[in-house]
Coordinates of C-alpha atoms in Angstrom, one line a residue:
Chain A
M151 CA 16.9 -40.9 -6.0
N152 CA 19.9 -39.9 -3.7
I153 CA 21.4 -36.9 -5.3
A154 CA 24.3 -34.7 -4.3
I155 CA 24.3 -31.2 -5.6
L156 CA 27.9 -29.8 -5.5
F157 CA 29.4 -26.6 -6.6
G158 CA 32.7 -24.9 -7.5
T159 CA 32.5 -21.2 -7.4
E160 CA 34.5 -18.1 -7.4
T161 CA 32.1 -15.3 -7.1
G162 CA 29.1 -17.1 -5.7
N163 CA 27.1 -17.4 -9.0
A164 CA 27.6 -21.2 -9.2
E165 CA 26.5 -21.6 -5.6
M166 CA 23.3 -19.6 -6.3
L167 CA 22.5 -21.8 -9.2
A168 CA 23.2 -25.0 -7.3
E169 CA 20.8 -23.8 -4.6
D170 CA 18.2 -23.3 -7.4
I171 CA 18.7 -26.8 -8.7
S172 CA 18.6 -28.2 -5.2
S173 CA 15.3 -26.4 -4.5
A174 CA 13.8 -27.8 -7.7
L175 CA 14.8 -31.3 -7.0
E176 CA 14.4 -31.6 -3.2
D177 CA 10.7 -32.4 -3.2
E178 CA 11.1 -35.5 -5.3
H179 CA 14.5 -36.6 -4.4
Q180 CA 16.7 -37.0 -1.4
T181 CA 19.3 -34.2 -1.9
R182 CA 22.5 -33.1 -0.3
F183 CA 24.1 -29.7 -1.0
A184 CA 27.7 -28.9 -0.6
N185 CA 30.6 -26.8 -1.8
L186 CA 33.3 -28.8 -3.6
Q187 CA 35.7 -27.1 -1.2
D188 CA 34.2 -29.1 1.7
T189 CA 34.0 -32.3 -0.3
G190 CA 36.4 -35.1 -0.5
P191 CA 36.6 -37.0 -3.8
S192 CA 35.6 -40.2 -2.2
E193 CA 32.3 -38.7 -0.9
L194 CA 31.2 -38.8 -4.5
R195 CA 30.5 -42.5 -3.9
D196 CA 27.8 -41.6 -1.3
A197 CA 25.3 -40.4 -4.0
E198 CA 23.7 -42.2 -6.8
L199 CA 24.1 -39.1 -8.9
N200 CA 26.3 -36.0 -8.4
I201 CA 25.1 -32.9 -10.1
I202 CA 28.0 -30.6 -10.2
V203 CA 27.8 -26.8 -11.0
C204 CA 31.2 -25.4 -11.9
S205 CA 32.2 -21.9 -13.1
S206 CA 35.4 -20.9 -14.9
Y207 CA 37.7 -18.3 -13.8
G208 CA 40.6 -16.2 -15.1
D209 CA 42.1 -18.0 -18.1
G210 CA 39.6 -20.9 -18.2
E211 CA 40.8 -22.2 -14.8
L212 CA 39.0 -23.9 -12.1
P213 CA 37.2 -21.6 -9.7
A214 CA 38.6 -21.2 -6.2
S215 CA 36.3 -23.5 -4.4
A216 CA 36.9 -26.4 -6.8
K217 CA 40.7 -26.2 -6.7
P218 CA 41.2 -28.0 -3.3
F219 CA 39.0 -30.8 -4.5
A220 CA 40.9 -31.2 -7.8
D221 CA 44.1 -31.0 -5.8
R222 CA 42.9 -33.9 -3.7
L223 CA 41.7 -35.8 -6.7
R224 CA 45.1 -35.6 -8.2
E225 CA 47.0 -36.4 -5.0
E226 CA 44.9 -39.2 -3.6
Q227 CA 44.4 -40.8 -7.1
T228 CA 40.9 -41.7 -5.9
D229 CA 39.1 -44.5 -7.7
L230 CA 35.8 -43.2 -9.0
D231 CA 34.7 -46.3 -10.9
G232 CA 31.0 -46.5 -10.5
V233 CA 30.5 -42.9 -9.7
R234 CA 28.1 -41.0 -11.8
F235 CA 27.9 -37.3 -12.3
A236 CA 26.2 -34.6 -14.5
M237 CA 28.2 -31.3 -15.1
F238 CA 26.7 -27.9 -15.6
G239 CA 29.1 -25.1 -16.4
L240 CA 29.0 -21.4 -16.1
G241 CA 31.0 -19.4 -18.5
D242 CA 31.3 -15.9 -20.2
G243 CA 31.1 -15.9 -24.0
E244 CA 33.1 -12.7 -24.0
Y245 CA 36.1 -15.1 -23.4
A246 CA 35.4 -17.4 -26.3
T247 CA 38.6 -19.4 -26.4
T248 CA 38.3 -20.5 -22.8
F249 CA 34.5 -20.6 -22.5
G250 CA 33.5 -23.2 -19.9
H251 CA 36.9 -24.7 -19.5
G252 CA 36.5 -24.8 -15.7
S253 CA 33.6 -27.3 -15.9
M254 CA 35.3 -29.1 -18.9
K255 CA 38.6 -29.5 -17.0
L256 CA 36.7 -30.9 -13.9
A257 CA 34.6 -33.3 -15.9
E258 CA 37.8 -34.6 -17.6
M259 CA 39.5 -35.1 -14.3
L260 CA 36.6 -37.1 -12.8
I261 CA 36.2 -39.2 -16.0
G262 CA 40.0 -39.8 -15.8
R263 CA 39.5 -41.3 -12.4
G264 CA 36.8 -43.7 -13.7
A265 CA 33.6 -41.7 -13.0
E266 CA 30.9 -41.8 -15.7
I267 CA 29.3 -38.7 -17.0
V268 CA 25.6 -38.6 -17.3
G269 CA 23.9 -36.5 -19.9
E270 CA 25.6 -33.7 -21.8
R271 CA 27.7 -31.0 -20.1
L272 CA 26.0 -27.6 -20.7
V273 CA 27.5 -24.3 -20.2
H274 CA 25.5 -21.2 -19.5
D275 CA 26.9 -18.0 -21.1
A276 CA 26.8 -15.0 -18.6
S277 CA 27.0 -12.6 -21.7
G278 CA 23.8 -14.2 -23.2
D279 CA 20.2 -13.5 -22.5
D280 CA 19.2 -16.6 -20.8
L281 CA 19.0 -17.0 -17.0
P282 CA 21.1 -19.9 -15.8
E283 CA 18.4 -21.5 -13.8
D284 CA 16.1 -21.5 -16.8
I285 CA 18.5 -23.8 -18.6
A286 CA 19.9 -25.8 -15.7
I287 CA 16.8 -26.8 -14.0
P288 CA 15.2 -28.4 -17.2
W289 CA 18.5 -29.9 -18.0
A290 CA 18.7 -31.6 -14.6
E291 CA 15.2 -32.8 -14.8
A292 CA 15.7 -34.2 -18.2
I293 CA 18.7 -36.1 -17.0
L294 CA 16.8 -37.6 -14.1
A295 CA 13.9 -38.4 -16.3
S296 CA 16.1 -40.4 -18.7
G297 CA 16.8 -44.1 -17.9
N298 CA 20.4 -43.3 -18.0
A299 CA 20.4 -41.5 -14.6
A300 CA 18.1 -44.0 -13.0
A301 CA 20.1 -47.0 -14.1
A302 CA 22.3 -46.7 -11.0
S303 CA 19.3 -46.3 -8.6
T304 CA 18.2 -49.9 -8.4
A305 CA 18.3 -49.6 -4.6
E306 CA 15.6 -47.0 -4.6
Chain B
M125 CA 16.7 -11.1 20.2
T126 CA 17.2 -9.8 16.7
A127 CA 20.5 -8.0 16.2
K128 CA 20.7 -5.1 13.9
V129 CA 23.6 -4.5 11.4
A130 CA 24.1 -1.4 9.2
I131 CA 26.3 -1.7 6.1
I132 CA 27.5 1.5 4.5
G133 CA 27.9 0.9 0.8
A134 CA 25.8 -1.5 -1.5
G135 CA 28.9 -2.4 -3.7
P136 CA 30.3 -5.9 -3.9
S137 CA 31.9 -5.8 -0.4
G138 CA 28.7 -4.4 1.3
C139 CA 26.5 -6.9 -0.6
Y140 CA 28.7 -10.0 0.1
T141 CA 28.8 -9.0 3.8
A142 CA 25.0 -8.8 3.9
Q143 CA 24.7 -12.1 2.0
A144 CA 27.2 -13.9 4.5
L145 CA 25.6 -12.4 7.6
L146 CA 22.1 -13.5 6.6
K147 CA 23.3 -17.0 5.6
M148 CA 24.7 -17.3 9.2
D149 CA 21.5 -15.9 10.8
P150 CA 18.5 -15.4 8.5
D151 CA 16.7 -13.4 11.2
L152 CA 19.2 -10.6 11.4
E153 CA 18.1 -7.1 10.5
V154 CA 20.6 -6.2 7.9
D155 CA 20.2 -2.6 6.3
V156 CA 22.5 -1.6 3.4
I157 CA 22.9 2.1 3.0
D158 CA 24.2 3.7 -0.2
A159 CA 24.7 7.4 -1.1
Q160 CA 23.3 6.6 -4.6
P161 CA 19.7 5.7 -5.3
T162 CA 20.8 2.6 -7.0
P163 CA 22.5 -0.4 -5.4
F164 CA 25.6 -2.5 -6.5
G165 CA 28.2 0.2 -6.5
L166 CA 31.1 -0.6 -8.8
V167 CA 29.1 -3.5 -10.4
R168 CA 27.0 -0.7 -12.0
Y169 CA 29.6 2.1 -12.2
G170 CA 33.0 0.5 -12.3
V171 CA 32.8 -2.9 -14.1
A172 CA 33.2 -2.0 -17.8
A173 CA 30.0 -1.5 -19.9
D174 CA 31.2 -4.3 -22.2
H175 CA 31.7 -6.8 -19.4
Q176 CA 28.1 -7.8 -18.8
G177 CA 29.1 -11.3 -17.7
T178 CA 31.1 -9.9 -14.8
K179 CA 28.0 -7.8 -13.9
G180 CA 26.0 -11.0 -13.6
V181 CA 26.8 -11.0 -9.8
A182 CA 24.2 -8.3 -9.5
R183 CA 21.5 -11.1 -9.8
Q184 CA 23.0 -12.7 -6.7
F185 CA 23.1 -9.5 -4.9
A186 CA 19.4 -8.8 -5.8
R187 CA 18.4 -12.0 -4.0
I188 CA 19.9 -10.7 -0.8
F189 CA 17.2 -8.0 -0.8
I190 CA 14.4 -10.2 -2.3
R191 CA 14.9 -13.4 -0.5
Q192 CA 17.2 -12.9 2.3
K193 CA 15.3 -9.8 3.4
A194 CA 18.2 -7.3 3.7
R195 CA 16.9 -3.8 3.3
F196 CA 18.3 -1.2 1.0
F197 CA 18.2 2.4 2.0
G198 CA 19.4 4.3 -1.2
N199 CA 20.1 8.1 -1.4
I200 CA 21.5 8.5 2.1
R201 CA 25.0 10.0 2.3
I202 CA 26.7 9.3 5.6
G203 CA 27.8 12.6 7.1
E204 CA 25.0 14.5 5.4
Q205 CA 21.5 13.2 6.3
V206 CA 22.8 10.8 8.9
T207 CA 26.1 10.8 10.8
L208 CA 28.3 7.9 11.5
G209 CA 27.8 8.4 15.2
E210 CA 24.0 8.3 14.8
L211 CA 24.4 5.1 12.9
Q212 CA 26.6 3.6 15.5
D213 CA 24.1 4.4 18.2
A214 CA 21.2 3.0 16.3
Y215 CA 22.8 -0.4 15.3
D216 CA 24.5 -3.2 17.1
A217 CA 27.3 -3.2 14.5
V218 CA 28.2 -0.9 11.6
V219 CA 30.3 -2.1 8.6
I220 CA 31.9 0.5 6.4
A221 CA 32.1 -0.8 2.8
A222 CA 32.2 2.6 1.2
G223 CA 34.9 1.9 -1.4
L224 CA 37.3 4.5 -2.7
S225 CA 36.2 6.8 -5.4
G226 CA 39.0 9.3 -5.6
D227 CA 41.7 9.1 -8.2
R228 CA 45.2 8.9 -6.8
R229 CA 47.4 11.7 -8.2
L230 CA 50.7 11.2 -10.0
G231 CA 52.6 13.3 -7.5
I232 CA 54.9 14.7 -10.1
P233 CA 55.3 18.4 -11.4
G234 CA 52.3 19.3 -13.6
D235 CA 50.1 16.6 -12.4
D236 CA 47.2 19.0 -11.9
L237 CA 47.3 20.6 -15.4
P238 CA 44.1 20.8 -17.4
G239 CA 43.9 17.8 -19.7
I240 CA 44.9 15.3 -17.1
I241 CA 41.9 13.1 -16.0
G242 CA 41.7 10.5 -13.4
S243 CA 40.4 7.0 -14.6
G244 CA 37.7 6.9 -12.0
S245 CA 36.4 10.3 -13.0
L246 CA 36.5 9.2 -16.7
T247 CA 34.8 5.9 -16.1
R248 CA 32.1 7.4 -13.9
A249 CA 31.3 9.7 -16.8
L250 CA 31.5 6.9 -19.3
Y251 CA 29.2 4.6 -17.2
E252 CA 26.8 7.5 -16.4
H253 CA 27.3 7.8 -12.6
P254 CA 24.8 10.5 -11.4
D255 CA 27.7 12.5 -9.8
A256 CA 30.0 12.3 -12.7
A257 CA 31.5 15.3 -14.4
A258 CA 31.0 15.9 -18.1
L259 CA 32.9 13.7 -20.4
P260 CA 36.2 15.4 -21.2
E261 CA 37.8 16.1 -24.6
L262 CA 40.6 13.6 -25.1
G263 CA 41.9 14.7 -28.5
Q264 CA 43.4 12.3 -30.9
D265 CA 46.4 11.0 -29.0
P266 CA 45.6 10.3 -25.4
V267 CA 48.1 8.8 -23.0
I268 CA 46.9 6.3 -20.3
I269 CA 49.3 6.2 -17.3
G270 CA 49.1 2.9 -15.5
T271 CA 49.1 -0.8 -16.5
G272 CA 46.5 -2.3 -14.2
N273 CA 43.1 -3.7 -15.2
V274 CA 41.5 -0.2 -15.0
A275 CA 44.0 1.1 -17.5
I276 CA 43.3 -1.8 -19.8
D277 CA 39.5 -1.3 -19.4
V278 CA 39.8 2.3 -20.5
L279 CA 42.1 1.4 -23.4
R280 CA 39.6 -1.2 -24.6
L281 CA 36.7 1.1 -24.3
L282 CA 38.4 3.7 -26.3
A283 CA 39.5 1.5 -28.9
K284 CA 36.3 -0.4 -29.6
T285 CA 34.3 0.2 -32.7
P286 CA 30.5 0.8 -32.5
E287 CA 30.1 -2.8 -33.7
E288 CA 32.2 -4.1 -30.9
L289 CA 30.1 -2.2 -28.2
R290 CA 27.0 -4.2 -29.2
G291 CA 25.3 -5.8 -26.2
S292 CA 27.0 -3.4 -23.7
D293 CA 25.1 -0.9 -21.6
L294 CA 27.3 2.1 -22.7
G295 CA 24.8 5.0 -22.9
D296 CA 23.9 7.2 -25.8
G297 CA 25.9 10.1 -24.6
P298 CA 29.2 8.2 -24.0
T299 CA 28.6 6.3 -27.3
A300 CA 28.3 9.5 -29.2
W301 CA 31.3 10.9 -27.4
L302 CA 33.4 7.9 -28.3
A303 CA 32.4 8.0 -31.9
A304 CA 33.3 11.7 -32.2
H305 CA 36.9 10.9 -31.2
K306 CA 39.0 9.9 -34.1
F307 CA 42.0 8.4 -32.1
R308 CA 45.3 8.2 -34.0
K309 CA 47.4 6.8 -31.2
I310 CA 46.7 5.6 -27.7
T311 CA 49.9 5.3 -25.6
V312 CA 49.9 3.2 -22.4
V313 CA 52.7 4.1 -19.9
G314 CA 53.7 1.9 -17.0
R315 CA 56.5 2.2 -14.5
S316 CA 57.2 -1.5 -14.2
S317 CA 58.3 -4.1 -16.7
A318 CA 55.6 -5.9 -18.6
G319 CA 56.0 -9.0 -16.6
A320 CA 55.5 -7.1 -13.3
A321 CA 52.6 -5.0 -14.5
R322 CA 49.3 -5.5 -12.7
F323 CA 46.9 -6.3 -15.5
S324 CA 45.4 -9.8 -15.9
P325 CA 46.7 -11.6 -19.1
V326 CA 43.1 -12.4 -19.7
L327 CA 42.3 -8.7 -20.3
L328 CA 45.1 -8.4 -22.6
K329 CA 44.1 -11.4 -24.6
E330 CA 40.7 -9.7 -25.0
L331 CA 42.3 -6.9 -26.8
A332 CA 43.5 -9.2 -29.5
D333 CA 40.0 -9.4 -30.8
L334 CA 39.7 -5.6 -31.5
S335 CA 39.7 -4.6 -35.1
A336 CA 40.8 -1.0 -34.8
I337 CA 44.1 -1.3 -32.9
D338 CA 47.7 -2.0 -34.0
V339 CA 49.8 -2.8 -30.8
S340 CA 53.5 -2.2 -30.4
V341 CA 55.5 -2.7 -27.2
M342 CA 58.5 -0.7 -26.0
H343 CA 61.0 -2.3 -23.6
P344 CA 58.8 -5.0 -22.1
G345 CA 61.7 -6.5 -20.1
S346 CA 61.9 -10.1 -19.1
A347 CA 60.1 -12.3 -16.5
N348 CA 61.2 -15.2 -14.5
D349 CA 57.8 -16.0 -12.8
E350 CA 54.8 -17.9 -14.4
E351 CA 52.4 -15.0 -14.2
G352 CA 55.0 -12.6 -15.7
K353 CA 55.8 -15.0 -18.6
R354 CA 52.1 -15.2 -19.3
R355 CA 51.8 -11.5 -19.5
L356 CA 54.8 -11.3 -22.0
E357 CA 53.2 -14.1 -24.0
A358 CA 49.8 -12.4 -24.1
L359 CA 51.5 -9.1 -25.1
A360 CA 53.5 -10.9 -28.0
E361 CA 50.3 -12.5 -29.2
L362 CA 48.6 -9.1 -29.1
V363 CA 51.3 -7.5 -31.2
A364 CA 51.0 -10.3 -33.7
A365 CA 47.2 -10.4 -33.8
T366 CA 46.5 -6.6 -34.4
S367 CA 46.9 -4.5 -37.5
G368 CA 44.1 -1.9 -37.3
P369 CA 44.4 1.8 -38.0
V370 CA 44.8 3.1 -34.4
Q371 CA 48.2 2.8 -33.1
V372 CA 48.5 1.4 -29.5
D373 CA 51.9 1.8 -27.9
F374 CA 52.7 0.2 -24.6
H375 CA 55.7 1.8 -22.9
F376 CA 56.9 -0.4 -20.0
D377 CA 59.7 0.6 -17.6
S378 CA 58.7 4.2 -18.1
C379 CA 58.5 6.2 -14.9
P380 CA 56.7 9.5 -15.3
I381 CA 58.8 12.4 -14.1
A382 CA 57.0 15.6 -15.1
I383 CA 54.1 16.9 -17.2
E384 CA 54.3 20.3 -19.0
D385 CA 51.9 22.2 -21.1
V386 CA 53.2 22.7 -24.7
S387 CA 51.5 24.3 -27.7
T388 CA 50.4 20.9 -29.1
G389 CA 48.9 19.6 -25.8
L390 CA 50.8 18.0 -22.9
K391 CA 54.3 16.7 -22.8
L392 CA 55.0 13.8 -20.5
D393 CA 58.6 13.1 -19.5
V394 CA 59.4 9.5 -18.5
E395 CA 62.6 7.9 -17.3
T396 CA 63.3 4.7 -19.3
P397 CA 66.1 2.1 -19.6
E398 CA 67.2 4.1 -22.6
G399 CA 67.3 7.5 -20.6
R400 CA 64.7 10.2 -20.5
Q401 CA 62.1 10.4 -23.1
S402 CA 59.3 12.8 -23.9
L403 CA 55.8 11.6 -25.0
L404 CA 53.3 14.0 -26.6
A405 CA 49.7 13.7 -25.4
S406 CA 46.5 15.3 -26.4
S407 CA 45.3 14.3 -23.0
I408 CA 46.5 12.2 -20.0
I409 CA 44.3 9.7 -18.2
T410 CA 45.8 8.5 -14.9
A411 CA 44.9 4.9 -13.9
I412 CA 47.3 4.5 -11.0
G413 CA 44.8 3.5 -8.2
F414 CA 42.1 5.1 -6.1
T415 CA 42.1 7.0 -2.8
S416 CA 39.5 8.5 -0.6
D417 CA 37.5 11.3 -2.3
G418 CA 37.3 13.0 1.1
S419 CA 33.6 12.6 1.5
L420 CA 34.1 10.3 4.4
D421 CA 37.0 10.8 6.8
R422 CA 38.6 7.6 6.0
D423 CA 41.6 7.9 8.2
T424 CA 39.5 8.6 11.2
M425 CA 37.1 5.9 10.4
L426 CA 39.8 3.3 10.0
D427 CA 41.1 4.3 13.3
S428 CA 37.8 4.2 15.1
A429 CA 36.8 0.9 13.5
Q430 CA 36.9 -1.9 16.0
D431 CA 39.8 -3.9 14.6
R432 CA 42.1 -1.0 15.0
M433 CA 41.4 0.8 18.3
R434 CA 38.0 1.1 19.6
P435 CA 35.9 -2.0 20.3
E436 CA 33.1 0.1 21.9
N437 CA 32.3 1.6 18.4
R438 CA 31.2 -1.9 17.0
T439 CA 32.4 -0.7 13.6
Y440 CA 34.2 -2.7 11.0
T441 CA 35.8 -1.9 7.7
I442 CA 36.0 -4.0 4.5
G443 CA 36.9 -3.9 0.9
W444 CA 38.8 -1.1 -0.8
F445 CA 37.8 1.3 2.0
R446 CA 39.8 -0.9 4.3
N447 CA 42.6 -2.3 2.1
G448 CA 43.1 0.2 -0.6
P449 CA 42.2 -0.4 -4.3
V450 CA 43.4 -4.0 -4.6
G451 CA 41.4 -7.1 -5.2
A452 CA 38.5 -7.8 -7.5
I453 CA 35.0 -9.3 -6.9
P454 CA 36.2 -12.7 -5.6
K455 CA 38.3 -11.1 -3.0
C456 CA 35.3 -9.1 -1.8
R457 CA 33.4 -12.3 -1.3
E458 CA 36.2 -14.0 0.6
D459 CA 36.8 -11.1 3.0
A460 CA 33.1 -10.6 3.5
Q461 CA 32.6 -14.2 4.6
A462 CA 35.6 -13.8 7.1
L463 CA 34.3 -10.5 8.4
A464 CA 30.7 -11.8 8.8
Q465 CA 32.0 -14.7 11.0
R466 CA 33.8 -12.2 13.1
V467 CA 30.7 -9.7 13.3
M468 CA 28.5 -12.6 14.4
S469 CA 30.9 -13.8 17.1
E470 CA 31.0 -10.3 18.5
L471 CA 27.4 -9.1 18.1
Q472 CA 25.7 -8.1 21.4
P473 CA 22.2 -7.1 20.5
D474 CA 20.7 -4.3 22.4
P475 CA 16.9 -3.8 22.1
D476 CA 17.3 0.0 22.9
R477 CA 19.1 0.5 19.6
I478 CA 16.5 1.9 17.2
G479 CA 17.9 0.4 14.0
R480 CA 16.2 1.6 10.7
N481 CA 13.9 3.9 12.6
L482 CA 16.8 6.2 12.4
F483 CA 15.9 6.9 8.8
E484 CA 12.2 7.7 9.4
T485 CA 12.6 11.5 9.0
V486 CA 15.1 11.4 6.3
P487 CA 13.6 12.6 2.9
D488 CA 14.0 10.9 -0.5
I489 CA 15.1 7.6 0.7
V490 CA 14.5 4.8 -1.9
G491 CA 14.3 1.0 -1.2
F492 CA 15.0 -2.1 -3.2
D493 CA 11.5 -2.1 -4.7
H494 CA 12.3 1.3 -6.2
W495 CA 15.4 -0.1 -7.8
Q496 CA 13.5 -3.0 -9.2
R497 CA 11.2 -0.7 -11.0
V498 CA 14.1 1.5 -12.3
D499 CA 15.9 -1.8 -13.4
A500 CA 12.9 -2.9 -15.3
L501 CA 12.4 0.4 -17.0
E502 CA 16.2 0.5 -17.9
L503 CA 15.9 -3.0 -19.4
S504 CA 12.8 -2.4 -21.3
T505 CA 13.8 0.9 -22.8
A506 CA 17.2 -0.4 -24.0
P507 CA 18.0 0.4 -27.7
D508 CA 18.5 -2.7 -30.0
D509 CA 22.2 -2.9 -29.7
R510 CA 22.4 -2.3 -25.9
C511 CA 21.2 -4.5 -23.0
R512 CA 20.1 -1.5 -20.8
R513 CA 19.5 2.2 -21.0
K514 CA 20.9 3.7 -17.8
I515 CA 19.0 6.6 -16.2
F516 CA 21.7 9.0 -15.1
H517 CA 20.3 12.2 -13.6
K518 CA 19.8 11.8 -10.0
A519 CA 16.4 13.5 -10.0
E520 CA 15.2 11.2 -12.7
L521 CA 16.6 8.1 -10.8
L522 CA 14.6 9.2 -7.8
R523 CA 11.4 10.0 -9.7
P524 CA 11.5 8.4 -13.2
S525 CA 9.0 10.4 -15.2
N526 CA 7.8 7.4 -17.2
L527 CA 7.8 5.0 -14.2
Q528 CA 4.3 3.9 -13.4
D529 CA 3.3 3.8 -9.7
A530 CA 6.6 5.3 -8.6

């Protein structure tokens, strides 16, 4: 499948996780890896599935590298009908009331423009014991294994 | 030809610089030197013991040494075992990311009295830095001067109950020290209005979950900007949310004028909108920023760094060492990426420069593999309610007695 792995990051942790997901998938899929900062909303159309890793920063805000993307999405009112994405969040359970809000807000914005979310949005807790890649890679593989993600890939 | 870059300081700025350089050119020889036997600087010794999520960047930094092949040279103090001049001769570029570890003084009469403790000195002791002084006696009514994030970190640590410290890496000694203090009142004093204070509203919201405190706010003032309004809102919520036994008083718009020794402890005079007031303190913790601790001649180094005066030195500065104590971890990353671009564009590799061979005769250097063993030992010996048990004596860090094959 043609997959774009995109990340929104503030400290680089989401970038590292996106690299791990990309490494795990690149043997079996055609993958593209990019910072949301360098991605225009309409480019989401180029992939059959967009796997997005997005952290949360400050008071549950979008991380710095997702902000320009979100601004463009808002300004350009890009129509994302037919676009599919899966969202993995990074959060810190110490801040319970805003836990994972960055990835939640970004997912809502994409859905608001007509994109379809595939699989469940999961959020890794930086204050927990699990390593993010131990959760995110099986999550991504499960999504790809489900017919749901493959539905859009009739061209493959 | 492989270029050689030395980075002084394995804290966030140094690590992000190494990461960015090696992303641009994976074949560079990047050597990160630190005065301590352990890497990661303020991530280990400055980020609060109960903010483990923030310390998560250490995993990213570890990869710089494991996968990107940067080399760690721990336990080398520049100016002692190796001089800056020798480093400049040995490497094609030198990046100084040494941070700032001295506490800025108040600069008012009485600011050197016993019982006045710098926040850096206090947090190094709390977080078990090998060079830290003993934990001081704070008494029952400490006053914290400063309303930045460091001040709020100190307040939170002092105010947490043992239960609320679960999952942190606060050590046995500091934990017992905290439990022995029976604080009655903790006062936080800031010169600015609440809206203009430096603390992040998020840190203030976090205080609302503490069971032991009862917050009051004196003259918060007003705010017209968004950020200021958020601070005022967070403070109002904090006042409403807390009703514990330890009184926490925030005094905004209170400019410290003088400190005197009195029979009951210390007396801090402040200038407020309501005139001069005196606050009694069993101890005073200053959290008003950091400055050079004098171990590196910062002024001379800033002058000799390339971007100021002397291109032939091929020396760059970054982070707090360069900018002063402003900016958190994301700012380090942003600046490091910009600096790496610049270093790469100006690098002129010279095969005659000896690079890491400079350290061959220096005794007691430890590498990243040593840290990995110490790290594993600290994690595996953590008590049930802690995520890590830090080793804090330097000799023990260099040669842990129960470390196999060390």
